[in-house]
Amino acid sequence: MRDPQTVHYFFLTRCQNTSIPIPKMMQYLLISSKEGNVQFSHYFVHTPQNIRTTNEARVVGKCLAGDKDSCHFLEDGDFTLIFRWFGPCLFIVAADKSENELMVYEFLSLYVNALHRYFGKFSERHVLFNIDRLHMVLEEMVVDGEVVETSIKNALSPIQMLDTVSR
């Protein structure tokens, strides 16, 4: 019987050497204010900084231009933009066109509910002063652009343990 780490390494090296692109569900998640300022960004794929800045401004402007009561799914090149308002914050996800938009739309609600549970009542102030915690919660729920944890309790438990240890 082979060692699981050896098999895992073999599988990863074989997948990396293929020319078949591996689709990622989510490319990035942005949180913007009503004024269009990006206050939080998390990229699941490597994107150079100069491209990020121009892309974020274009995407946020596109989502803000839409009516709050209109459809929250927009086509944007190779991706679909899924956005949702939570109070004064606009949450935007760019996902592959093959992805289920409603699932990503509901994931945004799940992520905000996790933030509500962690912070008490989530607000724009938490985005500004706790960016590290927003990244931590997101990284517990999403790995490599794929949702891996839908239980808020399971997603928050490592972060809460870290909080108790650091006190």
mmCIF file of C-alpha atoms in Angstrom:
data_model
loop_
_atom_site.group_PDB
_atom_site.id
_atom_site.type_symbol
_atom_site.label_atom_id
_atom_site.label_comp_id
_atom_site.label_asym_id
_atom_site.label_seq_id
_atom_site.Cartn_x
_atom_site.Cartn_y
_atom_site.Cartn_z
ATOM 1 C CA MET A 1 0.000 0.000 0.000
ATOM 2 C CA ARG A 2 1.319 3.424 -0.956
ATOM 3 C CA ASP A 3 1.859 6.298 1.422
ATOM 4 C CA PRO A 4 -1.074 8.776 1.056
ATOM 5 C CA GLN A 5 1.299 11.739 0.814
ATOM 6 C CA THR A 6 3.152 10.103 -2.082
ATOM 7 C CA VAL A 7 -0.110 9.411 -3.914
ATOM 8 C CA HIS A 8 -1.294 12.997 -3.281
ATOM 9 C CA TYR A 9 2.019 14.424 -4.565
ATOM 10 C CA PHE A 10 1.857 12.175 -7.638
ATOM 11 C CA PHE A 11 -1.702 13.310 -8.374
ATOM 12 C CA LEU A 12 -0.820 17.002 -7.977
ATOM 13 C CA THR A 13 2.238 16.803 -10.229
ATOM 14 C CA ARG A 14 0.270 14.933 -12.891
ATOM 15 C CA CYS A 15 -2.509 17.552 -12.821
ATOM 16 C CA GLN A 16 -0.076 20.453 -12.936
ATOM 17 C CA ASN A 17 1.678 19.064 -15.997
ATOM 18 C CA THR A 18 -1.506 18.789 -18.068
ATOM 19 C CA SER A 19 -2.568 21.526 -20.436
ATOM 20 C CA ILE A 20 -6.220 21.216 -19.418
ATOM 21 C CA PRO A 21 -7.288 24.349 -17.546
ATOM 22 C CA ILE A 22 -8.870 23.561 -14.187
ATOM 23 C CA PRO A 23 -11.891 25.863 -13.787
ATOM 24 C CA LYS A 24 -12.301 27.714 -10.527
ATOM 25 C CA MET A 25 -15.747 28.518 -9.260
ATOM 26 C CA MET A 26 -14.943 31.943 -7.854
ATOM 27 C CA GLN A 27 -12.192 34.181 -9.154
ATOM 28 C CA TYR A 28 -12.420 36.908 -6.521
ATOM 29 C CA LEU A 29 -14.677 38.496 -3.914
ATOM 30 C CA LEU A 30 -14.915 42.267 -3.425
ATOM 31 C CA ILE A 31 -16.652 44.374 -0.809
ATOM 32 C CA SER A 32 -17.369 47.934 -1.863
ATOM 33 C CA SER A 33 -19.016 50.967 -0.303
ATOM 34 C CA LYS A 34 -21.932 52.867 -1.866
ATOM 35 C CA GLU A 35 -19.406 55.414 -3.129
ATOM 36 C CA GLY A 36 -17.530 52.749 -5.095
ATOM 37 C CA ASN A 37 -14.480 52.395 -2.839
ATOM 38 C CA VAL A 38 -13.204 48.821 -2.670
ATOM 39 C CA GLN A 39 -12.703 48.119 1.015
ATOM 40 C CA PHE A 40 -11.917 44.394 0.805
ATOM 41 C CA SER A 41 -10.691 42.115 -1.944
ATOM 42 C CA HIS A 42 -9.795 38.448 -1.894
ATOM 43 C CA TYR A 43 -8.479 36.773 -5.042
ATOM 44 C CA PHE A 44 -8.629 33.004 -5.435
ATOM 45 C CA VAL A 45 -6.377 33.075 -8.512
ATOM 46 C CA HIS A 46 -3.156 34.988 -8.990
ATOM 47 C CA THR A 47 -3.774 38.371 -10.591
ATOM 48 C CA PRO A 48 -1.107 41.081 -10.978
ATOM 49 C CA GLN A 49 -1.722 44.212 -8.885
ATOM 50 C CA ASN A 50 -2.021 46.589 -11.844
ATOM 51 C CA ILE A 51 -4.750 44.428 -13.388
ATOM 52 C CA ARG A 52 -6.543 44.134 -10.030
ATOM 53 C CA THR A 53 -6.866 47.892 -9.609
ATOM 54 C CA THR A 54 -8.322 48.585 -13.044
ATOM 55 C CA ASN A 55 -10.514 45.478 -12.925
ATOM 56 C CA GLU A 56 -11.936 46.371 -9.492
ATOM 57 C CA ALA A 57 -12.830 49.910 -10.559
ATOM 58 C CA ARG A 58 -14.557 48.643 -13.713
ATOM 59 C CA VAL A 59 -16.459 45.853 -11.933
ATOM 60 C CA VAL A 60 -17.636 48.013 -9.021
ATOM 61 C CA GLY A 61 -18.762 50.753 -11.417
ATOM 62 C CA LYS A 62 -20.680 48.198 -13.459
ATOM 63 C CA CYS A 63 -22.451 46.799 -10.392
ATOM 64 C CA LEU A 64 -23.224 50.232 -8.926
ATOM 65 C CA ALA A 65 -24.713 51.348 -12.243
ATOM 66 C CA GLY A 66 -27.374 48.663 -11.956
ATOM 67 C CA ASP A 67 -30.622 49.277 -10.108
ATOM 68 C CA LYS A 68 -30.828 47.796 -6.577
ATOM 69 C CA ASP A 69 -34.060 46.028 -7.540
ATOM 70 C CA SER A 70 -32.793 44.679 -10.868
ATOM 71 C CA CYS A 71 -31.063 41.391 -11.649
ATOM 72 C CA HIS A 72 -27.908 40.830 -9.621
ATOM 73 C CA PHE A 73 -26.108 38.790 -12.282
ATOM 74 C CA LEU A 74 -24.058 40.545 -14.976
ATOM 75 C CA GLU A 75 -21.904 39.155 -17.755
ATOM 76 C CA ASP A 76 -18.324 40.411 -17.660
ATOM 77 C CA GLY A 77 -16.063 38.883 -20.284
ATOM 78 C CA ASP A 78 -15.282 35.294 -19.298
ATOM 79 C CA PHE A 79 -17.028 35.634 -15.943
ATOM 80 C CA THR A 80 -20.408 36.289 -14.415
ATOM 81 C CA LEU A 81 -20.580 38.976 -11.748
ATOM 82 C CA ILE A 82 -22.859 38.070 -8.868
ATOM 83 C CA PHE A 83 -23.495 40.914 -6.455
ATOM 84 C CA ARG A 84 -25.639 41.539 -3.424
ATOM 85 C CA TRP A 85 -26.235 44.463 -1.069
ATOM 86 C CA PHE A 86 -25.953 43.951 2.679
ATOM 87 C CA GLY A 87 -26.617 47.284 4.357
ATOM 88 C CA PRO A 88 -24.192 49.857 2.941
ATOM 89 C CA CYS A 89 -21.821 47.156 1.616
ATOM 90 C CA LEU A 90 -21.888 45.731 -1.886
ATOM 91 C CA PHE A 91 -20.513 42.166 -2.076
ATOM 92 C CA ILE A 92 -19.336 41.125 -5.548
ATOM 93 C CA VAL A 93 -18.121 37.723 -6.734
ATOM 94 C CA ALA A 94 -16.743 36.980 -10.178
ATOM 95 C CA ALA A 95 -17.479 33.342 -11.048
ATOM 96 C CA ASP A 96 -17.042 31.145 -14.088
ATOM 97 C CA LYS A 97 -19.932 31.305 -16.526
ATOM 98 C CA SER A 98 -20.541 27.594 -15.994
ATOM 99 C CA GLU A 99 -21.143 28.122 -12.273
ATOM 100 C CA ASN A 100 -24.587 28.165 -10.690
ATOM 101 C CA GLU A 101 -25.302 31.850 -10.035
ATOM 102 C CA LEU A 102 -27.945 31.190 -7.400
ATOM 103 C CA MET A 103 -25.543 29.054 -5.397
ATOM 104 C CA VAL A 104 -22.948 31.849 -5.404
ATOM 105 C CA TYR A 105 -25.688 34.379 -4.565
ATOM 106 C CA GLU A 106 -26.696 32.278 -1.550
ATOM 107 C CA PHE A 107 -23.034 31.803 -0.588
ATOM 108 C CA LEU A 108 -22.782 35.583 -0.196
ATOM 109 C CA SER A 109 -25.664 35.411 2.283
ATOM 110 C CA LEU A 110 -23.962 32.547 4.131
ATOM 111 C CA TYR A 111 -20.683 34.493 4.313
ATOM 112 C CA VAL A 112 -22.422 37.588 5.687
ATOM 113 C CA ASN A 113 -24.307 35.430 8.223
ATOM 114 C CA ALA A 114 -20.966 33.992 9.365
ATOM 115 C CA LEU A 115 -19.612 37.535 9.747
ATOM 116 C CA HIS A 116 -22.744 38.518 11.699
ATOM 117 C CA ARG A 117 -22.242 35.609 14.046
ATOM 118 C CA TYR A 118 -18.539 36.350 14.510
ATOM 119 C CA PHE A 119 -18.780 40.134 15.001
ATOM 120 C CA GLY A 120 -22.195 40.305 16.609
ATOM 121 C CA LYS A 121 -23.711 42.719 14.120
ATOM 122 C CA PHE A 122 -21.651 43.045 10.964
ATOM 123 C CA SER A 123 -21.195 46.579 9.633
ATOM 124 C CA GLU A 124 -18.995 48.565 7.282
ATOM 125 C CA ARG A 125 -16.764 49.442 10.222
ATOM 126 C CA HIS A 126 -15.831 45.759 10.632
ATOM 127 C CA VAL A 127 -14.628 45.684 7.025
ATOM 128 C CA LEU A 128 -12.324 48.625 7.668
ATOM 129 C CA PHE A 129 -10.849 47.488 10.985
ATOM 130 C CA ASN A 130 -10.892 43.669 10.778
ATOM 131 C CA ILE A 131 -9.721 42.815 7.283
ATOM 132 C CA ASP A 132 -7.625 39.928 8.599
ATOM 133 C CA ARG A 133 -10.697 38.315 10.201
ATOM 134 C CA LEU A 134 -12.717 38.715 6.995
ATOM 135 C CA HIS A 135 -9.954 36.893 5.104
ATOM 136 C CA MET A 136 -9.790 34.172 7.768
ATOM 137 C CA VAL A 137 -13.527 33.484 7.709
ATOM 138 C CA LEU A 138 -13.524 33.422 3.904
ATOM 139 C CA GLU A 139 -10.515 31.094 3.768
ATOM 140 C CA GLU A 140 -12.254 28.685 6.145
ATOM 141 C CA MET A 141 -15.282 28.585 3.841
ATOM 142 C CA VAL A 142 -13.652 28.712 0.395
ATOM 143 C CA VAL A 143 -10.504 26.971 -0.786
ATOM 144 C CA ASP A 144 -9.085 27.596 -4.237
ATOM 145 C CA GLY A 145 -12.313 29.212 -5.429
ATOM 146 C CA GLU A 146 -14.534 26.305 -4.320
ATOM 147 C CA VAL A 147 -16.935 26.387 -1.383
ATOM 148 C CA VAL A 148 -15.766 23.697 1.031
ATOM 149 C CA GLU A 149 -17.558 24.624 4.268
ATOM 150 C CA THR A 150 -21.187 25.624 4.564
ATOM 151 C CA SER A 151 -21.467 25.205 8.323
ATOM 152 C CA ILE A 152 -20.990 28.566 10.032
ATOM 153 C CA LYS A 153 -20.118 26.821 13.291
ATOM 154 C CA ASN A 154 -17.357 24.761 11.652
ATOM 155 C CA ALA A 155 -16.010 27.764 9.736
ATOM 156 C CA LEU A 156 -15.802 29.975 12.818
ATOM 157 C CA SER A 157 -14.476 27.459 15.347
ATOM 158 C CA PRO A 158 -10.754 27.703 14.343
ATOM 159 C CA ILE A 159 -10.920 31.501 14.385
ATOM 160 C CA GLN A 160 -12.660 31.558 17.754
ATOM 161 C CA MET A 161 -10.017 29.160 19.131
ATOM 162 C CA LEU A 162 -7.339 31.516 17.868
ATOM 163 C CA ASP A 163 -9.110 34.398 19.607
ATOM 164 C CA THR A 164 -9.187 32.550 22.943
ATOM 165 C CA VAL A 165 -5.522 31.594 22.678
ATOM 166 C CA SER A 166 -4.431 35.159 21.833
ATOM 167 C CA ARG A 167 -6.197 36.700 24.853
#
